[in-house]
Amino acid sequence: MEFSEICEYFDRIESMASRLEMTQILAQMLSKVPAQDMRHVIYLSQGALGPRHHSIEAGLGEGLIVQGIGKATGYQKEEILKMYKEVGDLGTVCQRLAGRKKQRALFSGKLTVEKVFSNFVKISQLSGSGSQDSKLRMFAELINSSGGTEAKYITRIPLGNMRLGIGDPTIMEALALNYTGEFLSDRKMRRKIAEELKEKFDDVPEGEVARKARQRLRAIIEGKYNIFSDLGEIARRLKENGLKGLDEISIQAGTPIRPTLAERLPSSKEIIEKLGKCEVQAKYDGLRVQCHKENGKVTIFSRQSENITPMFPDLVEAVKVQIKAQTAIFEGEALAFNEETEQYFPFQVTITRKRKYDVAQKAIELPLRLFAFDLMFANGENTMPLPFIERGRRLAQIIGKGDTIRIAKSIVTDDAKELEDFFLESIENGLEGIIAKDLNAPYIAGARKFAWIKLKRSYKGELNDSVDLTIIGYFRGRGKRAQFGLGGLLTAVYDEKSDTFRSVTKIGTGMSEQMLSELESKLSKIAKKQKPARVESDIIPDVWTEPKYVIEVVADEITRSPMHTAGAQKGSPGYALRFPRMIKFREKRAEESTSVAEIIEMHKKQGTRQVESPKDGPGAQGPQRI
DNA sequence: TATGACTGCCC
DNA sequence: ATTCTGC
DNA sequence: GCAGAATGGGCAGTCATA
């Protein structure tokens, strides 16, 4: 199939606001894709080169793509960057510049989907000395074989951001649309659906049957995707064998399951109102891991279904030893643990675990604990449909003796006060909060369905201090933020000793579109060509501003920072905010914003965290009590 | 050999 | 991760 | 309420270059 044909559909989808119409156009496109191109088309639509667990990455980010556009079009880096700041999308930049190329290129025949995909796979495989140049050459070659529309999408693909307005759910919906006919051609199924609808309608409209069938098929496709994690392959099987192509997809150790996500609520009371009696688990601040045991083989997947087994040789061993089942899939939160002090390390320490070199050595320095919290598969049985309470029982049964793997701490309650006490106890012990789980719910993969609800300290205003920060600059927006001329802020705390404003965080969320406009209009009036004299920041915004406006900001945590200058001294790092979000403008003078001293004080008060690590390394954080 | 820009992926 | 917005 | 697209700090690893 020609790549340009796909790009024409992409363009139509991108310009469409209506979800329903987008889905229809996508369905139409997919109906035209031959089986041998199907996986590629799906992956490219997702801005990817394969499912997450296959880890095929182009290795071309913004920086290299800017170079690549230069190579392809003959424009200077500066010109490209300037245009990027204005339009907010490198694909559009490439499309425009390729249209008025300085070097007239050889338009060498038509690009096929196969050609584009295989070139990106080749790009992804290049490594070692000189590889960046080779990648850029191949990228430029693709651009120079393209028309403008193709250039736009060829640019967006390696960046992983297609800006089409379609994600996995829309792709599944489109597939369901395309196979509803086949689904209903099964007489039994049609009759069954018609029967069910008779309860609602005296005279069942044909459209209703189709709609209900589509919903049911969507659920089937989603169910398969949830245990298979490869939408391209699902679409290919459908194309090749129709609905029976899905039959062979079943839960299997070694193939990641899309993890359940949690919703949020701001109080214990609301959680109980929503769930009634529920299990309340401690929420540990580490890495969420999905462990697969298949006889002697263990694979570990991340929350995004990446294969991260190489990071955890110790956990692999523990699964082999401690899990009393031939095959199993279970989930938990992995954290670094200090065996001497019996304390858990904060996330920033856990994440320093190595991925490739000196893995074993680091694993000894920072041993792990795994708090298991759910079970999806055991001894050949899919446990996902079982009620949570039963999965929990079985999980406890298969965890054998050992230090590494244990069950997450939890209580069962239908009382808001009890839940609140457990939450507060968790907070006091330095944990993130709690997750409440519906006792009767199955494992609902890949969805936020209020079966799991999280409550963190930062959701509760009375437990979480906000800070007042001075805006010292801003960044141009990308994508739909480009139209506002502002996509984020650079903010600072006030250092009384030196009368300077020192950067502490960028802010990119919490502001409405109206607020973005207001910010741009206010800040552009006090823009400065250079960094103002009283500002200390290693991060350079697109536009510096006079330190004047103060905003209220909420964050989950204060961390030591290698990038921000707030509180930084020679040889010791500064401070930053974790998960910052803007709340509102404050009517204050810049000098009245939160001070460096206050930030340091707030950092000290977080749990029992220390500034120095046990090894006295700079920037490291100490353990927290549990 | 050391450093910094860049990338991908954790939260 | 958090948050906002169109449907 | 769903789905999608904006945006955050900061880690290890890769590659180019001083």
XYZ file of C-alpha atoms (C1' of nucleotides) in Angstrom:
662
model
C 0.000 0.000 0.000
C 1.191 3.500 -0.770
C 2.191 5.560 2.224
C 0.610 8.673 0.718
C -2.786 7.002 0.808
C -2.455 6.432 4.552
C -1.307 10.012 5.020
C -4.399 11.331 3.268
C -6.508 9.477 5.799
C -4.315 10.796 8.613
C -4.918 14.323 7.382
C -8.663 13.827 7.321
C -8.635 12.319 10.795
C -6.430 15.082 12.162
C -8.745 17.819 10.910
C -11.852 16.152 12.293
C -13.306 17.214 15.633
C -16.088 14.654 15.930
C -15.019 11.417 17.578
C -17.607 9.407 15.678
C -16.463 10.684 12.319
C -12.810 10.116 13.154
C -13.617 6.543 14.042
C -15.459 6.068 10.787
C -12.650 7.429 8.665
C -10.168 5.284 10.542
C -12.369 2.248 10.007
C -12.578 3.055 6.329
C -8.811 3.348 6.141
C -8.283 0.051 7.927
C -10.729 -1.675 5.610
C -8.430 -0.764 2.723
C -5.182 -1.913 4.301
C -4.018 -5.332 3.092
C -3.090 -7.925 5.703
C 0.637 -7.687 5.087
C 0.647 -3.953 5.848
C -1.766 -4.027 8.758
C 0.647 -4.262 11.667
C 2.774 -1.513 10.208
C -0.166 0.805 9.642
C -1.406 0.337 13.183
C 2.012 0.917 14.730
C 2.642 3.982 12.601
C -0.776 5.361 13.560
C 0.302 5.031 17.175
C 3.581 6.808 16.410
C 5.438 3.583 17.134
C 7.355 0.808 15.429
C 5.890 -2.083 17.381
C 4.173 -2.991 20.627
C 5.788 -1.593 23.773
C 7.222 -4.896 24.908
C 9.255 -5.223 21.716
C 11.123 -1.982 22.489
C 11.787 -0.867 18.938
C 12.762 2.782 19.145
C 13.909 5.077 16.361
C 16.340 6.895 18.619
C 15.439 10.159 16.926
C 14.102 12.817 19.280
C 13.516 16.513 18.804
C 17.173 17.458 18.694
C 18.148 15.001 16.004
C 14.961 15.536 14.014
C 15.742 19.247 13.799
C 19.117 18.273 12.347
C 17.433 15.794 10.047
C 15.031 18.396 8.687
C 18.032 20.614 8.037
C 19.773 17.832 6.214
C 16.720 17.118 4.095
C 15.758 20.692 3.239
C 18.979 22.681 3.431
C 17.606 25.083 6.020
C 19.708 26.142 8.990
C 19.040 24.785 12.449
C 18.201 28.292 13.704
C 15.567 28.836 11.039
C 13.991 25.488 11.807
C 13.940 26.113 15.538
C 12.417 29.551 15.052
C 9.617 28.133 12.949
C 9.140 25.315 15.458
C 8.620 27.813 18.254
C 5.973 29.537 16.156
C 3.980 26.584 14.869
C 4.624 24.167 17.718
C 4.973 21.030 15.629
C 8.065 19.702 13.859
C 5.941 17.707 11.421
C 4.299 20.890 10.183
C 7.689 22.591 10.034
C 9.069 19.790 7.888
C 5.994 19.829 5.686
C 6.395 23.550 5.020
C 10.134 23.507 4.460
C 10.042 20.411 2.290
C 7.524 22.266 0.142
C 9.982 25.088 -0.571
C 13.198 23.214 -0.425
C 16.469 24.988 -0.934
C 17.996 21.862 -2.361
C 15.751 20.572 -5.089
C 15.433 16.905 -4.407
C 15.061 13.895 -6.540
C 11.482 12.760 -6.088
C 12.306 9.130 -6.449
C 9.204 7.085 -6.940
C 6.474 6.471 -4.439
C 6.923 5.514 -0.829
C 5.098 2.442 0.306
C 4.041 1.704 3.865
C 6.450 -1.201 3.778
C 9.342 1.031 2.723
C 8.681 3.677 5.364
C 8.296 1.113 8.096
C 11.325 -0.942 7.176
C 13.465 2.185 6.949
C 12.457 3.191 10.452
C 13.230 -0.292 11.695
C 16.667 -0.012 10.098
C 17.111 3.373 11.739
C 16.186 1.849 15.073
C 18.827 -0.833 14.688
C 21.727 1.525 14.024
C 24.078 2.054 16.941
C 27.658 2.867 17.748
C 30.052 5.450 16.431
C 28.698 7.369 13.451
C 25.212 5.955 13.884
C 23.521 9.302 14.465
C 24.718 10.501 11.106
C 23.476 7.358 9.396
C 20.096 7.708 11.077
C 19.829 11.282 9.899
C 20.794 10.324 6.374
C 18.078 7.684 6.220
C 15.540 10.062 7.705
C 16.439 12.759 5.174
C 16.177 10.228 2.385
C 12.614 9.414 3.438
C 11.740 13.095 3.572
C 13.230 13.667 0.150
C 11.156 10.854 -1.286
C 7.984 12.432 0.055
C 5.410 15.011 -0.696
C 4.636 17.515 2.062
C 1.892 15.559 3.780
C 4.045 12.455 3.984
C 6.946 14.533 5.292
C 4.743 15.756 8.121
C 3.921 12.264 9.315
C 7.379 10.823 8.668
C 8.630 13.505 11.028
C 6.041 12.786 13.680
C 6.470 9.013 13.690
C 9.890 8.830 15.389
C 8.822 11.572 17.796
C 6.038 9.237 18.901
C 3.425 11.954 18.759
C 1.124 11.769 15.736
C -1.381 14.375 16.971
C -4.169 12.600 15.100
C -6.574 12.570 18.012
C -6.764 8.804 17.997
C -5.458 6.428 20.596
C -5.827 2.723 21.269
C -9.514 2.953 22.242
C -10.403 4.624 18.941
C -8.500 1.998 16.977
C -10.399 -0.740 18.811
C -13.652 1.054 18.135
C -12.819 1.255 14.417
C -11.989 -2.442 14.305
C -15.264 -3.241 16.027
C -17.055 -1.137 13.448
C -15.455 -3.054 10.594
C -16.309 -6.483 11.936
C -19.797 -5.874 13.290
C -21.202 -7.270 10.052
C -19.374 -10.536 10.503
C -20.281 -10.596 14.166
C -23.978 -10.344 13.311
C -23.790 -12.863 10.511
C -23.743 -15.432 13.278
C -27.485 -16.082 13.522
C -27.353 -17.115 17.155
C -25.579 -13.935 18.118
C -28.034 -11.789 16.181
C -30.969 -13.520 17.822
C -29.455 -13.195 21.255
C -28.891 -9.488 20.871
C -32.346 -8.959 19.392
C -33.865 -10.818 22.338
C -32.088 -8.626 24.820
C -33.232 -5.500 23.035
C -36.849 -6.593 23.059
C -36.952 -5.795 26.739
C -36.212 -2.184 25.899
C -38.063 -1.733 22.618
C -41.504 -2.847 21.438
C -40.206 -2.888 17.917
C -36.427 -3.310 17.803
C -34.831 -0.879 15.309
C -32.162 -2.479 13.123
C -29.709 0.273 14.007
C -29.954 -0.662 17.667
C -28.982 -4.250 16.957
C -25.905 -3.078 15.091
C -24.976 -0.647 17.842
C -25.283 -3.244 20.557
C -23.346 -5.750 18.483
C -20.590 -3.224 17.964
C -20.360 -2.526 21.675
C -20.149 -6.206 22.416
C -17.499 -6.787 19.778
C -15.513 -3.831 21.031
C -15.509 -5.432 24.472
C -14.269 -8.691 22.968
C -11.474 -6.976 21.050
C -10.519 -4.967 24.106
C -10.464 -8.124 26.184
C -8.026 -9.682 23.741
C -5.883 -6.574 23.633
C -5.777 -6.428 27.422
C -4.077 -9.802 27.640
C -2.015 -9.483 24.471
C -0.817 -5.861 24.333
C -0.310 -5.818 20.560
C -3.039 -4.016 18.650
C -1.194 -4.288 15.329
C -1.136 -8.052 15.520
C -4.795 -8.150 16.556
C -5.749 -6.037 13.544
C -3.678 -8.260 11.274
C -5.325 -11.437 12.532
C -8.733 -9.895 12.050
C -7.830 -8.956 8.515
C -6.436 -12.355 7.728
C -8.965 -14.639 9.394
C -11.871 -12.467 10.464
C -13.242 -12.850 13.968
C -11.960 -16.378 14.365
C -8.489 -14.856 14.067
C -8.951 -13.755 17.676
C -9.692 -17.226 19.005
C -6.132 -18.230 19.624
C -5.314 -15.204 21.735
C -5.271 -16.208 25.354
C -3.501 -15.189 28.526
C 0.081 -16.367 28.559
C 3.048 -15.974 30.866
C 5.654 -13.964 28.984
C 3.108 -11.730 27.251
C 2.300 -8.570 29.226
C -1.204 -7.779 30.449
C -2.299 -4.164 30.271
C -2.270 -2.999 33.879
C -5.310 -1.738 35.728
C -5.143 1.963 36.412
C -6.640 3.723 39.385
C -9.037 6.603 39.593
C -8.670 9.349 42.175
C -10.956 10.673 44.851
C -10.182 13.420 47.353
C -11.477 11.807 50.564
C -12.036 8.597 52.479
C -15.712 9.372 52.697
C -16.139 9.495 48.952
C -14.217 6.257 48.504
C -16.524 4.416 50.885
C -19.573 5.950 49.224
C -18.319 4.675 45.898
C -17.092 1.207 46.844
C -18.749 0.293 50.092
C -16.743 -2.438 51.753
C -13.309 -2.531 50.152
C -9.741 -3.584 50.622
C -7.404 -0.701 51.314
C -3.786 -1.245 50.373
C -0.771 0.860 51.233
C 0.570 2.703 48.184
C 4.321 2.362 47.987
C 6.398 4.824 45.993
C 8.455 2.591 43.743
C 8.216 0.908 40.371
C 5.118 -1.002 39.415
C 6.179 -4.365 38.065
C 4.308 -7.220 36.442
C 6.110 -10.498 37.081
C 5.689 -13.448 34.757
C 6.838 -16.913 35.717
C 6.735 -19.574 33.081
C 8.276 -22.742 34.465
C 11.912 -21.694 34.938
C 11.689 -18.435 33.018
C 10.904 -15.090 34.605
C 10.069 -11.870 32.775
C 9.381 -8.504 34.378
C 7.308 -5.804 32.724
C 6.878 -2.151 33.636
C 3.632 -0.241 33.901
C 3.973 0.615 30.219
C 4.557 -3.053 29.385
C 8.243 -2.574 28.633
C 10.407 -5.575 29.306
C 12.573 -4.442 32.225
C 13.817 -7.861 33.301
C 17.511 -6.878 33.043
C 17.034 -4.354 35.854
C 16.027 -7.010 38.363
C 18.298 -10.059 38.550
C 17.522 -10.317 42.273
C 13.796 -10.167 41.733
C 14.004 -12.776 38.993
C 15.696 -15.101 41.484
C 13.150 -14.308 44.172
C 10.268 -15.134 41.833
C 11.868 -18.467 41.010
C 12.391 -19.308 44.657
C 9.402 -17.766 46.386
C 6.533 -18.267 43.946
C 4.986 -21.646 44.519
C 3.413 -22.093 41.119
C 4.699 -23.442 37.834
C 3.266 -20.518 35.938
C 2.123 -17.214 37.341
C 1.491 -13.586 36.494
C 1.270 -11.162 39.379
C 1.827 -7.506 40.104
C 3.468 -5.489 42.783
C 5.428 -2.383 43.682
C 9.221 -2.721 43.857
C 11.247 -0.448 46.161
C 14.830 -0.218 47.287
C 15.256 -1.263 50.909
C 17.975 -0.539 53.415
C 18.499 -3.780 55.298
C 20.565 -2.218 58.073
C 18.081 0.463 59.049
C 14.979 -1.390 57.853
C 13.877 1.656 55.919
C 12.511 2.099 52.433
C 14.133 4.515 50.051
C 12.221 7.193 48.175
C 11.517 6.790 44.495
C 14.535 8.855 43.467
C 16.798 6.231 45.001
C 14.926 3.180 43.744
C 15.151 4.487 40.191
C 18.952 4.632 40.298
C 18.965 0.869 39.872
C 21.081 0.053 36.810
C 19.668 -1.283 33.565
C 22.697 -2.557 31.720
C 26.080 -2.201 33.432
C 26.980 -3.081 37.012
C 23.423 -4.268 37.508
C 24.301 -6.991 39.984
C 26.576 -4.727 42.034
C 23.911 -2.027 42.325
C 21.304 -4.633 43.215
C 23.465 -5.606 46.173
C 23.866 -1.974 47.261
C 20.152 -1.337 46.934
C 18.252 -4.544 47.633
C 14.613 -4.643 46.640
C 11.389 -5.468 48.326
C 8.415 -6.353 46.195
C 4.956 -5.702 47.624
C 2.669 -7.936 45.623
C -0.908 -6.712 45.262
C -2.693 -8.691 42.549
C -2.695 -12.005 40.745
C -3.806 -12.512 37.143
C -2.691 -16.033 36.322
C -1.591 -19.058 38.301
C -0.874 -22.654 37.361
C -2.541 -22.324 33.995
C -5.654 -20.604 35.298
C -6.711 -17.119 34.276
C -7.622 -15.485 37.575
C -8.550 -12.116 36.086
C -12.316 -12.799 36.140
C -12.258 -13.751 39.831
C -13.310 -11.222 42.475
C -10.403 -9.233 43.867
C -10.786 -10.786 47.291
C -10.328 -14.237 45.839
C -7.325 -13.201 43.755
C -5.807 -11.821 46.925
C -6.316 -15.125 48.748
C -4.666 -17.054 45.956
C -1.819 -14.600 45.731
C -1.106 -15.087 49.430
C -1.178 -18.834 48.941
C 1.489 -18.924 46.241
C 3.979 -16.618 47.926
C 6.481 -18.751 49.774
C 9.062 -17.940 52.419
C 11.637 -15.312 51.631
C 12.572 -11.687 52.203
C 12.081 -10.124 48.813
C 8.459 -10.764 47.906
C 5.713 -10.076 50.368
C 2.086 -9.055 50.346
C 1.237 -5.354 50.357
C -0.049 -4.163 53.705
C -3.813 -3.787 53.720
C -7.062 -3.708 55.642
C -10.667 -4.484 54.700
C -13.251 -1.967 55.805
C -16.556 -0.286 55.016
C -15.934 2.530 57.447
C -14.627 5.895 56.271
C -12.994 6.620 59.619
C -11.087 3.341 59.576
C -9.984 3.977 56.024
C -8.872 7.474 56.994
C -6.840 6.154 59.927
C -5.091 3.654 57.701
C -4.411 6.404 55.182
C -2.946 8.700 57.843
C -0.840 5.896 59.232
C 0.511 5.221 55.753
C 1.357 8.887 55.282
C 3.103 9.008 58.655
C 5.150 6.019 57.637
C 6.353 7.906 54.616
C 4.236 6.138 52.023
C 2.415 7.807 49.165
C -1.101 7.085 50.346
C -3.512 4.239 49.748
C -5.323 2.424 46.981
C -8.826 1.145 47.711
C -10.093 -1.827 45.733
C -13.562 -3.148 45.060
C -13.711 -6.582 46.690
C -15.896 -8.049 43.970
C -14.338 -6.521 40.871
C -12.466 -8.637 38.359
C -9.051 -7.498 37.143
C -10.123 -4.774 34.716
C -7.083 -4.427 32.519
C -6.121 -1.160 30.914
C -8.937 0.893 32.326
C -9.790 3.441 34.928
C -13.101 2.085 35.995
C -13.367 3.021 39.650
C -12.556 -0.537 40.657
C -9.352 0.895 42.081
C -9.288 4.308 43.687
C -6.208 6.079 44.926
C -5.944 8.643 47.633
C -2.730 10.605 48.042
C -1.750 13.219 50.543
C -1.626 15.852 47.844
C -5.296 15.365 46.961
C -6.181 16.633 50.413
C -5.620 20.345 50.653
C -5.398 20.418 54.439
C -2.458 18.007 54.435
C -0.540 19.563 51.613
C 1.066 22.965 51.723
C 1.122 24.931 48.550
C 3.923 27.295 47.617
C 3.902 30.731 46.031
C 6.362 31.017 43.180
C 7.564 33.911 41.058
C 7.370 33.559 37.289
C 10.773 34.272 35.743
C 10.083 33.158 32.182
C 7.945 31.073 29.914
C 8.052 28.540 27.103
C 6.206 28.569 23.789
C 3.565 25.884 23.567
C 3.533 22.872 21.281
C 0.586 21.217 19.567
C -2.654 22.823 20.643
C -0.790 25.068 23.053
C 1.029 26.759 20.161
C -1.949 29.048 19.562
C -1.527 30.597 22.999
C 2.146 31.446 22.481
C 2.721 29.970 25.933
C 2.791 26.351 27.018
C 4.565 26.457 30.338
C 6.236 28.621 32.952
C 9.620 28.781 34.598
C 9.234 29.701 38.241
C 11.482 30.530 41.162
C 11.672 30.940 44.907
C 13.139 34.034 46.535
C 16.577 33.906 48.116
C 16.631 36.568 50.799
C 20.356 36.366 51.439
C 21.357 37.299 47.934
C 18.142 39.035 46.858
C 17.823 36.681 43.878
C 15.150 34.498 42.357
C 16.304 30.912 41.983
C 14.570 28.429 39.698
C 12.658 25.631 41.437
C 10.317 24.172 38.818
C 8.698 24.513 35.446
C 4.892 24.457 35.473
C 2.921 23.034 32.590
C -0.377 21.967 34.042
C -3.222 23.304 36.086
C -3.876 26.274 33.823
C -7.022 26.513 31.712
C -6.878 27.802 28.159
C -8.181 31.122 29.346
C -5.392 31.221 31.910
C -2.810 30.432 29.227
C -4.008 33.432 27.228
C -4.009 35.660 30.259
C -0.510 34.553 31.215
C 0.803 35.214 27.733
C -0.761 38.618 27.577
C 0.605 39.640 30.995
C 4.034 38.099 30.605
C 4.782 39.258 27.067
C 4.480 42.813 28.367
C 7.292 42.278 30.850
C 9.493 40.139 28.587
C 13.242 40.696 28.861
C 15.811 40.079 26.136
C 18.310 38.778 28.667
C 18.182 36.977 31.946
C 17.317 39.673 34.541
C 20.142 40.472 36.956
C 18.391 39.117 40.032
C 17.512 35.795 38.420
C 19.594 32.647 38.937
C 18.645 29.830 36.601
C 20.542 27.301 34.513
C 17.353 26.534 32.636
C 16.806 28.986 29.816
C 13.181 29.711 28.912
C 12.063 30.843 25.472
C 11.200 34.196 27.013
C 12.685 35.697 30.183
C 10.393 37.914 32.205
C 10.856 40.448 34.931
C 10.249 38.669 38.264
C 6.862 40.169 38.998
C 3.917 37.791 38.989
C 3.397 35.234 41.727
C 1.335 32.067 41.380
C 0.167 29.435 43.830
C 1.534 25.979 43.056
C 0.783 22.582 44.571
C 3.216 19.670 44.403
C 3.469 16.204 45.888
C 6.969 16.462 47.182
C 10.194 18.439 47.277
C 13.187 16.650 45.791
C 16.903 17.359 45.506
C 17.517 18.595 42.001
C 20.496 18.517 39.649
C 18.868 21.108 37.400
C 17.343 23.787 39.567
C 19.276 26.475 41.391
C 16.998 26.923 44.406
C 19.111 26.094 47.449
C 22.019 24.864 45.326
C 25.504 25.309 46.763
C 28.863 24.382 45.412
C 28.912 20.594 45.432
C 25.360 20.185 46.648
C 22.306 20.155 44.450
C 19.285 22.411 44.529
C 15.655 21.653 45.210
C 12.712 21.047 42.910
C 9.025 20.141 43.065
C 7.628 16.740 42.128
C 4.368 16.816 40.122
C 3.886 20.593 40.223
C 0.614 22.170 39.086
C -0.577 25.736 38.977
C -3.524 26.656 41.154
C -4.016 30.379 40.615
C -2.522 33.857 40.568
C -1.513 35.345 43.904
C -1.723 39.065 44.582
C 1.730 39.404 46.052
C 5.008 41.024 45.311
C 7.706 38.781 43.894
C 9.817 39.185 47.032
C 6.929 37.793 49.064
C 6.976 34.435 47.293
C 8.130 31.304 49.114
C 11.776 31.577 50.130
C 14.677 29.198 49.659
C 14.798 28.763 53.435
C 11.154 27.746 53.528
C 11.675 25.198 50.748
C 14.576 23.661 52.653
C 12.461 23.573 55.801
C 9.584 21.880 53.966
C 12.003 19.349 52.506
C 13.280 18.493 55.970
C 9.789 17.909 57.258
C 8.969 15.336 54.624
C 8.913 12.061 56.514
C 12.290 11.310 58.001
C 14.221 11.895 54.860
C 17.794 12.973 55.156
C 19.886 15.072 52.858
C 22.773 12.646 52.660
C 22.538 9.108 51.385
C 23.985 6.229 53.401
C 27.003 6.359 51.105
C 27.278 10.143 51.459
C 26.982 10.624 47.741
C 25.998 14.119 46.695
C 22.382 14.579 45.836
C 21.269 11.260 47.140
C 18.462 10.964 49.595
C 18.268 8.972 52.733
C 15.741 6.367 53.601
C 12.322 6.895 55.034
C 10.868 4.983 57.903
C 8.064 2.608 57.199
C 39.056 10.249 29.078
C 35.592 13.522 30.582
C 31.568 16.075 29.544
C 27.263 17.545 27.751
C 23.324 17.042 24.662
C 20.043 13.971 23.687
C 16.767 9.952 24.161
C 13.675 6.862 26.360
C 11.263 5.721 30.249
C 10.234 5.696 35.227
C 7.147 8.342 38.405
C 2.887 11.689 37.061
C -1.468 15.966 36.868
C -4.728 18.570 34.529
C -7.868 20.467 31.059
C -11.305 20.025 27.201
C -14.461 18.317 23.491
C -17.664 15.008 22.750
C -17.023 9.793 32.048
C -14.069 8.694 28.240
C -10.358 9.758 25.380
C -6.783 12.492 24.072
C -3.229 15.764 24.429
C -0.911 19.219 26.843
C 2.580 19.576 30.555
C 6.209 18.288 35.200
C 11.284 16.071 37.724
C 14.840 13.110 37.020
C 17.208 8.621 36.273
C 20.572 5.393 33.082
C 22.359 4.936 28.740
C 24.192 6.548 24.051
C 26.831 9.219 21.135
C 29.540 13.205 19.618
C 33.054 16.060 20.795
C 36.336 18.767 23.617
